[in-house]
Structure formats: structure tokens, C-alpha cells
């Protein structure tokens, strides 16, 4: 609100006015008439009327900024709502927008656009692709349509989205590097420990191309695949990713991506933690120099005979801070026993000296036996169906069954006989409760095991990508656009992890996504917005951590404008 002075031959009048929008056009309306200058001079006992009026308007604006304004909207029971008018808009994306701008992705996009002279708003396109990947994961067309319901509608067309994907694909490494450096201002990042793992995504196509190739799928789908390798830091934040052909050996994906991290991210001293499938001798040797280390899970079953015997020997076990040796045959196998016993030795394999640590957990033993018991039940149910016993896979209950075509007397049986393989069961049971890792670290065993236990977080990240973000099916066929699609998935995951950290990891990923998705508002014509969501502890936490409020009974257009400006200021989210 502001003053305006109207002069006429007979008097000078003072009014309070404000800017409003009507029918999409900007205009003004009179809020209050304060009277003529002569009338005010008589009332104010000599006080300057203009100065008094300025102070009065200032007071009105302060009251308005303190959310003390009452908004009244006249509605009619006879008037029909307009056809196809959007009656609710999405506001939960505003919290994602704060992080997006805090990572300075807007500036990165502007830099790429200026270098390539792109004729579309790359920043607007990328931001909407990230917000919808978290809130409304779907095809690029559906994402574009979903973004039409945001408080700030998109300023681009659908065909420009596909052109932008090609441009983003050309700048994946640049975006990764700059986003990592910018994230250091927003979140705690432990780059002393890096976790690496791979997954793959199948495509509903028959013919291979340069990227989508037949390989061993995680979901055992007989379709061409693409493979995604992901580095995560010790704080659970995604660090870098790579996309390779589905037929490529995943062991060969680690070193090239790690070299890029060392070069572009200015990181040199860290521990790489992987599962056994990625812990090839070459990968271990690469991380056995220049201040790098590794921790790799080790299958007890695949150890050489003398090491296997040593690992399963019930004597010579230890507990932290306990000097005496322990015989685990005397240890209670109750599931309530949460202690983890260990033994260790240095071994030399393939010219590589490394430390083998084996653990034994009674609780883990009970867990494994419970799982196997359920598998045996399923196996017994299949015993009468020999036709279904083919193509046994790891952890498949059918592995406990054996079949024969002869009777005990050696005669040819009329039908195939199926029974439990007692020898196979006994062989597996001897490994219950045991777990192994190999490392070149010389530190405390408990710390090494603690680092390795956090590998579940990178597995959870893949679950989020596949389940919450619906990273597949990928409705794209060009290789460059497929790579850009996974870039948007990677950046969305980073934004979500930062959001988790900002809310002190008190809420689950589904809780956060569901809450943001439900944060909708009803627009009031030329007035503002009414929240149409349930206020909860999580919404209170979001407002507190991000420094703005959307949970008022009504928000004026001016209030919403200030909130949007707040989300565009990266300094508001920086670490204290």
C-alpha cells in the first residue's frame, strides 16, 4: 500500500491505494480516503499531514506483513465453476525449489544456455523435471502436464523438454562436479568414505542398440538393459553416477568413475566400500595406493580351503575390549544375543596383502535359519511338481530339492522322485551367522565393520530410484536423452537426501514425498491462496527449517510472492 495525492482547484486530497490484478491486468484500488490536507491540518494540531499519512501507511503495511489481513471472497451458489479451470495448485515443490537454487542449478543452467545459445529456458525445464520426478514421477509429457498445476506455471513447451534433455546429456559431468561443490555449502558431506554399487534397468524392446544391450538383469527380465553405477558418500548423499551398456561387466565400471571423482571433485584420500561382486583384484589394487583404502565384503564359501577352515573354526574368536579368546560353541544362540564376535588375519592373494575379518553373530544366525525355514517350506510344496524344478537361482527354494529317476534298488522309476537334499542343507547351515570382509586398513575392527554396515544406504538409494521415483519405464529411445533422464533421477535423489538431512532424518522418504505431494492450495481470484492440506509435525518442521510459512489460513498474493523470492535465494539454506 502507498499514498497518492489528488489535487483539484478547491482541495488537495490524500488516499491510500494498493496494486491488484483483475482479469489478468494490473490496476490499483483505493483502500481508504484520508481526507483533504486542510481537514487533516485542523485535526492534527499543526502536525504535517503528509508525514502523518506516510506513518499511517507504514503502520498499515506492517500489520499486513504480520499476516493480520482478513481476506473476503464472495462466492455464489448459483454460479457454475468454469470448465477445465485449475482449482488446486501444488505448493510442496517450494521446499524442493529452495534446495534446487541452493545448489545453484539455476546458475549452472544459465551458464550452459549462454554457452550454447539455447532458445528455451533450460533452468525452468530442469527444475520442473526434478520436482515432478519426486512428486509425480511419470513420462516427460505427463511431467510437463503436472507442472502446469504448480503455483509458478512452466514457461516452455513440451518439444523444448526433449531438446533440453539432449543439451543436459552433453553436460552431465560438468553439472555433477559443480553441484557437488555447491552442495558443500548446504549439507554435511563425509567424503572420507565412499560407497559404490551397480544396478540395471530393463527396456521393453526386442532389439539391442548402442546402449541398451542384453545382459544379466537384477530382475531377471529377458530384455535389453542399461547399467547404472552410483557412488554415495558417507553421509548418504549421491556423489556421482555413470550409465553403461547392459552387457558390460560391472566390475569394470568402478575405476573409470572413481578416476573422474579424483580429478574433478578434488578428492584423493578416501575409503571405497563395495560388495564382493565389485571387489575384483584390479579394483582392490587400484585402491591400495595414494592414500586410498578399500573395504570389500568377502564370501566365506568362496575362500580357499585352509582359509575356509580357519573362518569356521569355533575357537580363537574375540569381542571388542575383551582380551581372552572365545569359543563360539559356548555362546548362546538366542536371537536376543546381539554381540558380534570376530577373528582376523592378514592374507596374500594374487600379489595383494590384505586383512581378512570374519564375524559371527548369533542374531544373524537365527535370522538366516528363519529365512531358510520358510524356503524349505516352499521347496517342500514344490516337491510334487518336478517340471518347475529347472533353472534354479541363488536363494531359490528349489535349490534344496534333488531329483532321481531310479528307485533305491537301482531300478528305473516310473516317475521322477523329488526329495529334500539333506547334504545341501547341512552345507549351507554351517555358514549361518558368519560374515566376512577384506580390507587394507589397519584400524579398529569395530570401526571397519561399522563402515561396512552402512552399505544398506546405497541399496536404499537404488530402491528409491526404482520405487519412489519410478526411474523406469523410460519413455525415451535416443541414447543422449536416456542418459539425461538418469541425470534428472540422480539430481532428484540428491535434493531428497539434502531434504532428509535438513529435517534431521526424523522422517522416512515415503512420509516426506507424500507430505510434499499433498501440499496443495486453492487459488482465490485476485486475492491469494488457501492451504488445502493437513498441518502435521512434518509440515511444521519443513516451515521451520526452510524459513517460510505456507500454513496460514490464507496467503495473499504478496505473501506468496515473498515466499517464492525466499526460495530463490540460496543463502537462506546454507549451513550455519
XYZ file of C-alpha atoms in Angstrom:
576
model
C 0.000 0.000 0.000
C 1.096 3.545 -0.688
C -0.075 7.183 -0.674
C -1.430 9.082 -3.627
C -2.308 12.791 -3.629
C -5.084 14.174 -5.817
C -5.109 17.909 -6.428
C -8.128 19.923 -7.584
C -8.815 23.687 -7.767
C -10.633 23.560 -4.424
C -8.708 20.958 -2.361
C -5.774 18.543 -2.101
C -6.963 15.046 -1.072
C -4.871 12.126 0.260
C -5.713 8.459 -0.466
C -4.256 5.063 0.462
C -4.115 2.775 -2.601
C -2.755 -0.714 -3.413
C -1.881 -2.677 -6.552
C -4.183 -5.544 -7.540
C -4.708 -7.852 -10.512
C -8.124 -8.087 -12.141
C -8.808 -10.271 -15.180
C -5.087 -10.745 -15.617
C -4.403 -6.971 -15.749
C -2.559 -4.892 -13.170
C -4.528 -1.975 -11.695
C -4.991 -0.084 -8.407
C -7.805 0.278 -5.933
C -8.499 2.808 -3.193
C -8.088 1.296 0.244
C -9.008 4.392 2.245
C -9.608 8.132 1.780
C -7.740 10.095 4.480
C -9.404 13.437 3.630
C -8.100 16.775 2.420
C -4.883 18.409 3.589
C -6.847 21.276 5.200
C -9.091 18.862 7.136
C -6.090 16.910 8.392
C -4.253 20.091 9.477
C -7.255 21.038 11.614
C -7.381 17.574 13.241
C -3.648 17.134 13.749
C -2.990 20.377 15.654
C -0.227 21.596 13.355
C 1.367 18.211 12.540
C 2.408 17.858 8.906
C -0.476 15.928 7.193
C 1.834 14.300 4.606
C 4.281 12.998 7.209
C 1.374 11.724 9.325
C -0.112 9.966 6.303
C 3.218 8.314 5.480
C 3.499 6.997 9.042
C -0.081 5.737 8.864
C 0.563 3.812 5.625
C 3.725 2.336 7.122
C 1.685 1.059 10.067
C -0.885 -0.484 7.713
C 1.868 -2.275 5.770
C 3.445 -3.602 8.957
C 0.105 -5.030 10.078
C -0.338 -6.613 6.663
C 3.161 -8.138 6.765
C 2.313 -9.640 10.148
C -0.447 -11.633 8.459
C -3.215 -9.649 10.135
C -5.094 -9.026 6.925
C -8.561 -10.531 6.511
C -9.388 -11.718 3.006
C -13.035 -11.930 1.985
C -14.110 -13.720 -1.179
C -17.723 -13.609 -2.372
C -18.983 -16.929 -3.763
C -22.308 -17.755 -5.343
C -24.370 -20.947 -5.033
C -25.847 -20.235 -8.465
C -22.616 -19.625 -10.340
C -21.039 -22.664 -12.014
C -17.290 -23.133 -11.816
C -15.510 -22.541 -15.153
C -14.806 -25.655 -17.223
C -11.222 -27.024 -17.005
C -10.201 -24.276 -14.585
C -7.431 -25.396 -12.200
C -8.981 -25.245 -8.738
C -5.943 -26.503 -6.780
C -2.240 -25.772 -7.253
C 0.863 -27.578 -5.974
C 2.946 -25.757 -3.336
C 5.060 -28.575 -1.863
C 7.619 -28.080 -4.634
C 8.646 -24.776 -2.999
C 10.792 -26.692 -0.472
C 12.481 -28.560 -3.329
C 12.979 -25.237 -5.111
C 14.883 -23.886 -2.104
C 17.374 -26.751 -2.373
C 17.496 -26.567 -6.184
C 18.524 -22.902 -6.012
C 20.771 -23.584 -3.013
C 22.692 -25.986 -5.271
C 22.818 -23.123 -7.790
C 21.411 -25.341 -10.508
C 19.713 -22.229 -11.883
C 23.114 -20.589 -12.421
C 24.556 -23.781 -13.906
C 21.677 -23.890 -16.401
C 22.112 -20.221 -17.303
C 25.823 -20.837 -17.904
C 25.106 -23.792 -20.210
C 22.408 -21.823 -22.032
C 24.683 -18.836 -22.629
C 27.441 -21.082 -23.974
C 25.117 -22.902 -26.357
C 22.705 -20.017 -27.074
C 19.723 -22.196 -26.226
C 16.434 -20.558 -27.196
C 14.467 -22.048 -24.303
C 14.571 -21.754 -20.524
C 16.817 -24.671 -19.521
C 16.578 -23.733 -15.830
C 12.791 -23.860 -15.863
C 12.767 -27.191 -17.713
C 15.338 -28.918 -15.468
C 13.740 -27.683 -12.251
C 10.305 -28.978 -13.289
C 11.750 -32.321 -14.341
C 13.318 -32.691 -10.886
C 10.257 -31.567 -8.921
C 7.911 -33.861 -10.845
C 10.354 -36.801 -10.598
C 9.963 -36.546 -6.813
C 6.292 -35.563 -6.590
C 4.666 -37.006 -9.732
C 7.098 -39.449 -11.388
C 5.934 -40.230 -14.921
C 6.788 -39.650 -18.571
C 8.175 -36.325 -19.755
C 4.786 -35.455 -21.270
C 2.977 -36.217 -18.013
C 5.638 -34.312 -16.051
C 5.063 -31.278 -18.227
C 1.309 -31.521 -17.672
C 1.769 -31.946 -13.901
C 3.931 -28.809 -13.729
C 1.016 -26.808 -15.168
C -0.568 -27.172 -11.724
C 2.320 -25.531 -9.858
C 1.933 -22.036 -8.395
C 4.543 -20.944 -10.954
C 3.447 -22.497 -14.269
C 6.121 -23.564 -16.811
C 7.314 -21.107 -19.453
C 8.304 -23.728 -22.010
C 6.667 -26.173 -24.403
C 6.772 -29.962 -24.446
C 9.009 -30.241 -27.511
C 11.558 -27.986 -25.781
C 11.776 -30.547 -22.937
C 13.201 -33.158 -25.326
C 15.651 -30.667 -26.822
C 16.768 -29.738 -23.305
C 17.441 -33.403 -22.487
C 19.931 -33.590 -25.347
C 21.686 -30.473 -24.068
C 21.780 -31.758 -20.493
C 23.314 -35.030 -21.694
C 26.276 -33.115 -23.145
C 26.961 -31.508 -19.752
C 26.448 -34.349 -17.255
C 29.990 -34.317 -15.875
C 30.049 -30.517 -15.588
C 26.723 -30.496 -13.726
C 27.821 -33.299 -11.371
C 31.068 -31.557 -10.480
C 29.553 -28.109 -9.840
C 26.578 -29.478 -7.920
C 28.915 -31.412 -5.605
C 30.977 -28.312 -4.860
C 27.853 -26.199 -4.294
C 26.333 -28.867 -2.031
C 29.174 -28.381 0.448
C 27.515 -25.067 1.380
C 24.177 -26.759 2.095
C 24.807 -30.152 3.659
C 27.232 -32.199 5.717
C 29.207 -34.469 3.359
C 31.553 -37.179 4.595
C 33.807 -37.869 1.618
C 36.276 -39.883 3.697
C 34.116 -42.945 2.943
C 32.610 -43.664 -0.494
C 30.182 -46.485 -1.272
C 29.809 -47.912 -4.769
C 27.220 -50.230 -6.249
C 25.529 -51.029 -9.562
C 22.027 -51.793 -10.721
C 20.366 -52.102 -14.105
C 17.119 -51.121 -15.786
C 15.369 -53.116 -18.487
C 13.573 -51.750 -21.556
C 10.534 -53.299 -23.202
C 12.245 -53.678 -26.568
C 13.488 -56.685 -28.538
C 16.489 -55.342 -30.448
C 19.702 -54.047 -28.883
C 21.216 -50.683 -29.737
C 24.450 -48.898 -28.792
C 23.436 -48.521 -25.120
C 20.587 -50.936 -24.392
C 22.062 -54.437 -24.557
C 21.223 -57.913 -23.297
C 22.880 -58.842 -20.018
C 22.156 -60.343 -16.605
C 19.239 -58.347 -15.213
C 18.701 -57.759 -11.495
C 15.012 -58.564 -12.026
C 15.788 -61.475 -14.376
C 13.905 -59.824 -17.240
C 14.849 -61.124 -20.725
C 15.147 -57.604 -22.152
C 17.944 -55.222 -23.195
C 19.401 -53.327 -20.229
C 21.280 -50.210 -19.266
C 23.549 -50.291 -16.223
C 23.853 -47.564 -13.598
C 26.855 -47.248 -11.281
C 26.480 -44.943 -8.275
C 28.931 -43.501 -5.756
C 27.467 -42.406 -2.412
C 29.393 -40.588 0.316
C 29.482 -41.479 3.990
C 26.607 -39.074 4.714
C 24.267 -40.965 2.404
C 24.460 -38.328 -0.356
C 24.803 -39.419 -4.007
C 28.157 -38.242 -5.340
C 28.477 -39.324 -8.983
C 26.970 -41.835 -11.389
C 27.672 -43.498 -14.711
C 25.487 -45.159 -17.331
C 26.920 -48.097 -19.278
C 25.776 -50.816 -21.641
C 23.732 -53.558 -20.018
C 26.203 -56.205 -21.185
C 29.231 -54.611 -19.516
C 30.905 -56.346 -16.574
C 30.011 -54.169 -13.578
C 33.495 -54.644 -12.092
C 34.883 -52.560 -14.966
C 32.662 -49.561 -14.165
C 34.180 -48.617 -10.796
C 37.679 -47.429 -11.709
C 36.739 -45.026 -14.572
C 34.131 -43.259 -12.428
C 36.487 -43.162 -9.448
C 39.220 -41.596 -11.612
C 36.783 -38.844 -12.593
C 35.887 -38.194 -8.947
C 39.578 -37.896 -8.042
C 40.194 -35.492 -10.928
C 37.039 -33.338 -10.992
C 35.923 -33.400 -7.363
C 39.357 -32.738 -5.880
C 39.130 -35.844 -3.673
C 42.122 -38.086 -3.106
C 42.035 -39.674 0.365
C 39.056 -41.944 0.970
C 37.873 -45.497 1.681
C 35.888 -47.267 -1.062
C 33.335 -49.750 0.249
C 31.713 -52.258 -2.141
C 30.118 -55.683 -2.171
C 32.017 -58.811 -3.216
C 30.767 -58.665 -6.806
C 32.561 -55.352 -7.380
C 35.650 -56.174 -5.329
C 37.812 -57.574 -8.119
C 41.557 -57.842 -7.567
C 42.145 -54.973 -10.023
C 39.723 -52.715 -8.163
C 41.332 -53.580 -4.828
C 44.821 -52.889 -6.174
C 43.659 -49.535 -7.596
C 42.514 -48.521 -4.103
C 45.617 -49.834 -2.391
C 47.711 -46.761 -3.199
C 47.884 -42.959 -2.968
C 46.099 -42.664 0.406
C 43.098 -44.686 -0.775
C 41.747 -47.757 1.001
C 39.010 -50.313 0.485
C 36.548 -52.485 2.390
C 35.021 -55.331 0.359
C 32.594 -57.990 1.523
C 34.029 -61.497 1.263
C 32.071 -64.720 0.753
C 33.175 -67.285 3.329
C 32.106 -70.093 0.979
C 34.494 -68.900 -1.735
C 37.583 -68.717 0.449
C 40.387 -71.186 -0.217
C 40.091 -74.412 1.769
C 42.589 -73.506 4.508
C 41.014 -70.044 4.989
C 37.516 -71.512 4.977
C 38.543 -73.959 7.681
C 40.096 -71.145 9.734
C 36.979 -68.962 9.352
C 34.604 -71.697 10.548
C 36.842 -72.878 13.409
C 34.835 -72.225 16.611
C 37.939 -71.237 18.575
C 40.009 -68.049 18.534
C 37.160 -65.511 18.458
C 37.194 -62.091 20.120
C 34.984 -59.272 21.357
C 35.980 -55.594 21.400
C 37.844 -54.676 24.596
C 37.975 -58.354 25.688
C 41.463 -59.919 25.710
C 40.556 -63.591 26.222
C 39.864 -65.889 23.246
C 36.295 -67.120 22.921
C 34.915 -70.485 21.774
C 31.648 -69.671 19.968
C 30.287 -73.159 20.690
C 29.751 -71.868 24.209
C 27.930 -68.757 23.004
C 24.164 -68.594 23.387
C 22.405 -68.730 20.011
C 19.361 -66.843 21.271
C 18.163 -64.068 18.984
C 18.480 -61.667 21.928
C 22.269 -62.072 21.814
C 23.256 -59.023 19.725
C 27.009 -59.300 20.241
C 29.253 -59.596 17.191
C 32.320 -61.832 17.588
C 35.275 -61.553 15.219
C 38.609 -63.025 14.192
C 41.162 -61.611 11.768
C 44.352 -62.404 9.871
C 46.436 -60.975 7.047
C 46.439 -62.932 3.789
C 48.283 -62.575 0.496
C 46.181 -63.286 -2.597
C 47.211 -62.524 -6.193
C 50.090 -60.333 -5.067
C 47.857 -58.290 -2.760
C 48.323 -58.245 1.007
C 45.006 -57.661 2.767
C 43.301 -58.126 6.075
C 40.548 -60.765 6.289
C 37.997 -60.115 9.046
C 35.316 -62.702 9.775
C 32.395 -62.028 12.117
C 29.902 -64.290 13.847
C 26.527 -63.082 15.110
C 24.055 -65.354 16.965
C 21.234 -62.968 15.986
C 22.245 -63.154 12.310
C 22.434 -66.946 12.603
C 18.873 -67.112 13.876
C 17.732 -64.763 11.129
C 19.339 -66.901 8.395
C 17.788 -70.079 9.797
C 14.359 -68.445 9.941
C 14.627 -67.409 6.298
C 15.837 -70.868 5.277
C 12.987 -72.500 7.203
C 10.484 -70.571 5.095
C 12.365 -71.503 1.925
C 12.298 -75.192 2.895
C 8.515 -74.962 3.364
C 8.153 -73.540 -0.139
C 10.565 -76.169 -1.512
C 8.528 -78.991 0.009
C 5.395 -77.564 -1.567
C 7.147 -77.806 -4.969
C 8.387 -81.374 -4.454
C 5.361 -82.807 -6.243
C 5.904 -80.551 -9.276
C 9.177 -81.719 -10.916
C 8.516 -79.656 -14.052
C 9.083 -76.480 -12.041
C 12.474 -77.506 -10.677
C 14.557 -76.287 -13.606
C 16.548 -73.025 -13.746
C 17.491 -72.850 -10.065
C 18.863 -69.490 -8.986
C 20.783 -68.283 -5.955
C 18.491 -68.191 -2.888
C 15.786 -70.051 -4.833
C 13.985 -72.556 -2.510
C 14.248 -75.184 -5.276
C 17.985 -75.474 -4.637
C 17.153 -77.611 -1.563
C 15.482 -80.258 -3.719
C 17.133 -83.126 -5.576
C 15.521 -85.439 -8.096
C 16.195 -89.001 -9.186
C 14.849 -91.345 -11.834
C 15.835 -94.570 -10.015
C 14.498 -96.461 -7.008
C 16.696 -97.412 -4.045
C 17.143 -100.842 -5.692
C 18.588 -99.232 -8.791
C 15.570 -99.880 -10.977
C 14.224 -97.236 -13.361
C 11.417 -95.328 -11.655
C 8.108 -94.771 -13.374
C 8.257 -91.082 -12.463
C 10.787 -88.565 -11.204
C 11.277 -88.673 -7.431
C 11.900 -85.377 -5.646
C 13.130 -85.018 -2.064
C 14.982 -82.561 0.176
C 18.733 -82.501 -0.407
C 19.963 -83.076 3.152
C 23.612 -82.656 2.169
C 22.937 -79.254 0.590
C 21.047 -78.123 3.686
C 23.857 -79.183 6.034
C 26.449 -77.427 3.880
C 24.556 -74.137 3.981
C 23.761 -74.310 7.683
C 27.440 -74.379 8.662
C 27.778 -70.788 7.370
C 24.846 -69.425 9.393
C 25.819 -66.320 11.334
C 29.184 -65.825 9.584
C 30.156 -62.780 7.533
C 33.459 -61.663 6.030
C 35.201 -58.541 4.741
C 38.613 -57.862 3.225
C 40.415 -54.564 3.678
C 43.837 -52.933 3.559
C 43.016 -50.821 6.641
C 44.874 -51.404 9.883
C 42.420 -49.608 12.157
C 39.962 -50.757 14.782
C 37.868 -53.749 13.688
C 34.670 -52.282 15.108
C 35.100 -49.083 13.040
C 35.728 -51.097 9.868
C 32.597 -53.163 10.435
C 30.587 -50.029 11.223
C 31.603 -48.501 7.867
C 30.679 -51.682 6.001
C 27.256 -51.925 7.673
C 26.183 -48.649 6.077
C 26.198 -50.200 2.609
C 22.439 -50.631 3.053
C 22.024 -46.902 2.347
C 23.204 -47.174 -1.251
C 20.889 -50.146 -1.702
C 18.084 -47.964 -0.328
C 19.017 -45.246 -2.841
C 18.504 -47.695 -5.699
C 15.173 -48.699 -4.172
C 14.096 -45.035 -4.081
C 15.104 -44.570 -7.717
C 13.160 -47.633 -8.821
C 10.160 -47.435 -6.498
C 9.540 -43.863 -5.360
C 10.957 -42.120 -8.454
C 9.825 -44.790 -10.953
C 13.086 -44.419 -12.898
C 11.712 -46.969 -15.340
C 9.938 -47.404 -17.675
C 11.970 -44.833 -19.594
C 9.791 -43.330 -22.322
C 12.801 -42.360 -24.436
C 14.793 -44.089 -27.179
C 17.704 -41.774 -28.005
C 20.873 -42.592 -26.059
C 21.637 -38.976 -25.112
C 18.135 -38.441 -23.747
C 18.216 -41.705 -21.799
C 21.433 -40.552 -20.111
C 19.823 -37.173 -19.322
C 16.825 -38.966 -17.832
C 19.108 -40.708 -15.330
C 20.796 -37.374 -14.623
C 17.412 -35.996 -13.517
C 16.921 -39.083 -11.326
C 20.369 -38.599 -9.772
C 19.794 -34.880 -9.064
C 16.329 -35.585 -7.640
C 17.866 -38.141 -5.284
C 20.455 -35.590 -4.140
C 17.740 -32.983 -3.454
C 15.703 -35.520 -1.488
C 18.721 -36.609 0.588
C 19.504 -32.975 1.436
C 15.866 -32.504 2.426
C 16.149 -35.551 4.700
C 19.234 -34.074 6.338
C 17.568 -30.674 6.772
C 14.713 -32.365 8.641
C 17.295 -34.188 10.804
C 16.478 -37.627 9.313
C 13.380 -37.881 11.513
C 11.038 -38.851 8.681
C 11.013 -41.629 6.109
C 11.301 -40.969 2.392
C 7.671 -42.056 1.716
C 6.471 -39.727 4.511
C 8.352 -36.758 3.054
C 7.230 -37.368 -0.523
C 3.607 -37.987 0.468
C 3.517 -34.815 2.576
C 5.013 -32.638 -0.175
C 2.672 -34.164 -2.755
C -0.377 -33.365 -0.591
C 0.610 -29.733 -0.007
C -1.912 -28.156 -2.363
C -3.645 -24.769 -2.302
C -6.909 -23.328 -3.585
C -6.369 -20.093 -5.541
C -8.653 -17.171 -4.696
C -9.212 -14.891 -7.677
C -7.087 -11.738 -7.352
C -6.669 -12.417 -3.622
C -4.265 -15.251 -2.876
C -4.320 -18.898 -1.770
C -5.993 -21.091 0.855
C -3.982 -24.167 2.021
C -5.807 -27.429 1.267
C -3.551 -29.812 3.190
C -3.303 -31.183 6.724
C -0.865 -29.451 9.031
C 1.404 -32.017 10.738
C 4.652 -32.187 12.706
C 6.443 -32.687 9.397
C 4.921 -29.589 7.763
C 5.858 -27.590 10.886
C 9.434 -28.911 10.632
C 9.631 -28.023 6.936
C 8.469 -24.461 7.570
C 10.875 -24.050 10.479
C 13.910 -25.391 8.600
C 13.240 -23.575 5.324
C 12.286 -20.229 6.824
C 8.881 -19.559 5.272
C 5.245 -20.317 6.122
C 2.535 -21.672 3.825
C 0.256 -22.900 6.631
C -1.681 -19.694 7.248
C -5.474 -19.745 6.864
C -4.981 -17.646 3.772
C -1.921 -16.320 1.937
C -2.216 -13.137 -0.085
C -0.591 -12.831 -3.480
C 2.025 -10.552 -1.975
C 2.836 -13.098 0.730
C 3.209 -15.862 -1.852
C 5.423 -13.629 -3.962
C 7.746 -13.149 -0.979
C 7.825 -16.916 -0.312
C 8.841 -17.594 -3.911
C 11.543 -14.929 -3.679
C 12.755 -16.624 -0.486
C 13.104 -19.988 -2.271
C 15.149 -18.320 -4.992
C 17.749 -17.089 -2.507
C 20.359 -19.840 -1.973
C 21.801 -18.119 1.109
C 18.696 -18.957 3.156
C 19.593 -22.674 3.325
C 23.337 -22.536 3.801
C 24.931 -24.231 6.779
C 25.267 -22.041 9.837
